[in-house]
Amino acid sequence: SNHFGVVAFSRNSRLLENMGCGASALPHGQYRACQDADADSCDAKTPWQVPFPSNAGKGADADSCDGARVPTEHRGITMAQLQDVAAYIDAHCVQEGWVSTNPDRGGVPLKPSDVTLYDLNHYMILPKTLPQGLHFKLPAAGSFAEGQRITQQATGAEARVSKDVSGSEVHVQILRGRFKAGTEVECCGSPLGPVSWDPQEVLRQQ
């Protein structure tokens, strides 16, 4: 697949499924947990430790990596876990300028009380699937300064340049959303051409 983002952030996906919305429906019906990854990738850690059976992510039955729903008896989460989510939203939503991911709302600025699971997926879950960032490969060499933002209008994804660099490869930290390989990106308003990366780099982080 040319997409990354929910490749193996399965336990956060399960947390959201416990809350009533499976990862296969995030965002707006586009994403699926454990996409293009083996079953072992389901053991990725998450800030919230949701109680699941010891064979979580291993079997072909309930709670497997094939998109099956978590069985009802394992869907319980604590108020503390929900409060962790709420605290993250309160701390980041306004400060980082979150806007609605619903295309019908046209990028309306969000208040913490208006954040949906789709928004949470875009701004928190997807970036956390790649904690070490990625090496972007660009069609032409350029010069980039640490902290510059690289964006992809087609997906709403955004990344930050990790260090000063010159050349056709630049290491970035993902800030929001997921980039699509082969699709145009830009930096400071200047087009850079279609971006790509090594798929193995993604898998090594899962």
CSV table of C-alpha atoms in Angstrom, one decimal, residues 32-149:
chain,number,residue,atom,x,y,z
A,32,ARG,CA,-8.4,-0.1,8.5
A,33,ALA,CA,-6.3,-1.3,11.5
A,34,CYS,CA,-3.3,-3.5,10.9
A,35,GLN,CA,-3.4,-2.8,7.1
A,36,ASP,CA,-0.6,-4.4,5.2
A,37,ALA,CA,1.1,-5.7,8.4
A,38,ASP,CA,1.5,-9.2,10.0
A,39,ALA,CA,-0.3,-10.2,13.1
A,40,ASP,CA,2.7,-9.5,15.4
A,41,SER,CA,2.3,-5.8,14.6
A,42,CYS,CA,-0.8,-5.8,16.8
A,43,ASP,CA,1.4,-5.8,19.8
A,44,ALA,CA,2.3,-2.1,19.4
A,45,LYS,CA,2.2,-0.2,22.7
A,46,THR,CA,-0.2,2.6,23.5
A,47,PRO,CA,-0.4,5.3,26.2
A,48,TRP,CA,-3.6,3.6,27.3
A,49,GLN,CA,-3.4,0.0,28.5
A,50,VAL,CA,-6.7,-1.6,27.5
A,51,PRO,CA,-7.4,-5.1,29.0
A,52,PHE,CA,-7.4,-7.7,26.2
A,53,PRO,CA,-6.9,-11.4,26.2
A,54,SER,CA,-3.4,-12.8,26.1
A,55,ASN,CA,-3.8,-13.9,22.5
A,56,ALA,CA,-4.9,-10.5,21.3
A,57,GLY,CA,-4.0,-9.9,17.7
A,58,LYS,CA,-2.9,-13.5,17.2
A,59,GLY,CA,-6.0,-15.5,16.5
A,60,ALA,CA,-8.3,-15.6,13.4
A,61,ASP,CA,-11.3,-15.1,15.6
A,62,ALA,CA,-12.4,-12.1,17.7
A,63,ASP,CA,-9.8,-9.4,18.3
A,64,SER,CA,-7.7,-10.5,15.3
A,65,CYS,CA,-5.8,-8.3,12.9
A,66,ASP,CA,-8.2,-9.0,10.0
A,67,GLY,CA,-10.5,-6.1,11.1
A,68,ALA,CA,-12.8,-8.3,13.3
A,69,ARG,CA,-14.5,-6.5,16.1
A,70,VAL,CA,-13.3,-7.0,19.7
A,71,PRO,CA,-15.8,-9.3,21.5
A,72,THR,CA,-18.2,-7.5,23.9
A,73,GLU,CA,-16.7,-9.0,27.0
A,74,HIS,CA,-13.3,-7.4,26.3
A,75,ARG,CA,-14.6,-3.9,25.3
A,76,GLY,CA,-14.6,-2.4,28.8
A,77,ILE,CA,-12.3,0.6,29.4
A,78,THR,CA,-11.9,2.6,32.6
A,79,MET,CA,-12.8,6.2,33.3
A,80,ALA,CA,-9.1,6.9,33.8
A,81,GLN,CA,-8.4,5.8,30.2
A,82,LEU,CA,-11.2,8.0,28.9
A,83,GLN,CA,-9.8,10.9,30.9
A,84,ASP,CA,-6.4,10.4,29.3
A,85,VAL,CA,-8.0,10.9,25.9
A,86,ALA,CA,-9.9,14.0,27.1
A,87,ALA,CA,-6.8,15.5,28.7
A,88,TYR,CA,-4.8,15.1,25.4
A,89,ILE,CA,-7.6,16.8,23.5
A,90,ASP,CA,-7.8,19.7,26.0
A,91,ALA,CA,-4.0,20.1,25.8
A,92,HIS,CA,-3.6,20.0,22.1
A,93,CYS,CA,-6.8,21.0,20.2
A,94,VAL,CA,-6.7,24.8,20.5
A,95,GLN,CA,-3.0,25.1,20.9
A,96,GLU,CA,-2.3,23.3,17.7
A,97,GLY,CA,-5.2,24.8,15.8
A,98,TRP,CA,-7.1,21.6,15.1
A,99,VAL,CA,-9.8,21.9,12.4
A,100,SER,CA,-12.6,19.6,11.5
A,101,THR,CA,-11.6,16.6,9.3
A,102,ASN,CA,-15.2,16.5,8.0
A,103,PRO,CA,-15.2,17.7,4.4
A,104,ASP,CA,-18.7,19.1,4.8
A,105,ARG,CA,-17.5,21.5,7.5
A,106,GLY,CA,-14.8,23.1,5.4
A,107,GLY,CA,-11.9,23.1,7.9
A,108,VAL,CA,-13.9,24.7,10.7
A,109,PRO,CA,-11.7,25.3,13.8
A,110,LEU,CA,-12.4,22.8,16.6
A,111,LYS,CA,-13.1,23.3,20.3
A,112,PRO,CA,-12.2,20.3,22.5
A,113,SER,CA,-15.9,19.6,23.0
A,114,ASP,CA,-16.4,19.3,19.3
A,115,VAL,CA,-13.6,16.8,18.5
A,116,THR,CA,-14.8,13.5,17.0
A,117,LEU,CA,-13.0,10.2,16.7
A,118,TYR,CA,-12.2,11.0,13.1
A,119,ASP,CA,-10.4,14.2,14.2
A,120,LEU,CA,-8.6,12.4,17.0
A,121,ASN,CA,-7.4,9.8,14.5
A,122,HIS,CA,-6.0,12.5,12.2
A,123,TYR,CA,-4.3,14.6,14.8
A,124,MET,CA,-3.1,12.0,17.4
A,125,ILE,CA,-3.3,8.4,16.3
A,126,LEU,CA,-1.9,8.6,12.8
A,127,PRO,CA,1.3,10.6,13.8
A,128,LYS,CA,1.9,8.2,16.7
A,129,THR,CA,2.2,5.2,14.4
A,130,LEU,CA,5.6,6.6,13.2
A,131,PRO,CA,7.2,7.9,16.4
A,132,GLN,CA,10.7,8.0,14.7
A,133,GLY,CA,9.5,9.9,11.7
A,134,LEU,CA,10.3,9.1,8.0
A,135,HIS,CA,12.9,9.8,5.3
A,136,PHE,CA,11.0,11.6,2.5
A,137,LYS,CA,12.4,11.1,-0.9
A,138,LEU,CA,11.8,13.9,-3.3
A,139,PRO,CA,12.2,14.1,-7.1
A,140,ALA,CA,14.7,17.1,-6.9
A,141,ALA,CA,17.3,18.3,-4.4
A,142,GLY,CA,16.6,21.2,-2.1
A,143,SER,CA,17.7,22.8,1.1
A,144,PHE,CA,15.6,22.4,4.2
A,145,ALA,CA,15.9,24.0,7.7
A,146,GLU,CA,15.0,22.3,10.9
A,147,GLY,CA,11.4,23.1,11.9
A,148,GLN,CA,10.1,23.8,8.3
A,149,ARG,CA,6.8,22.3,7.6
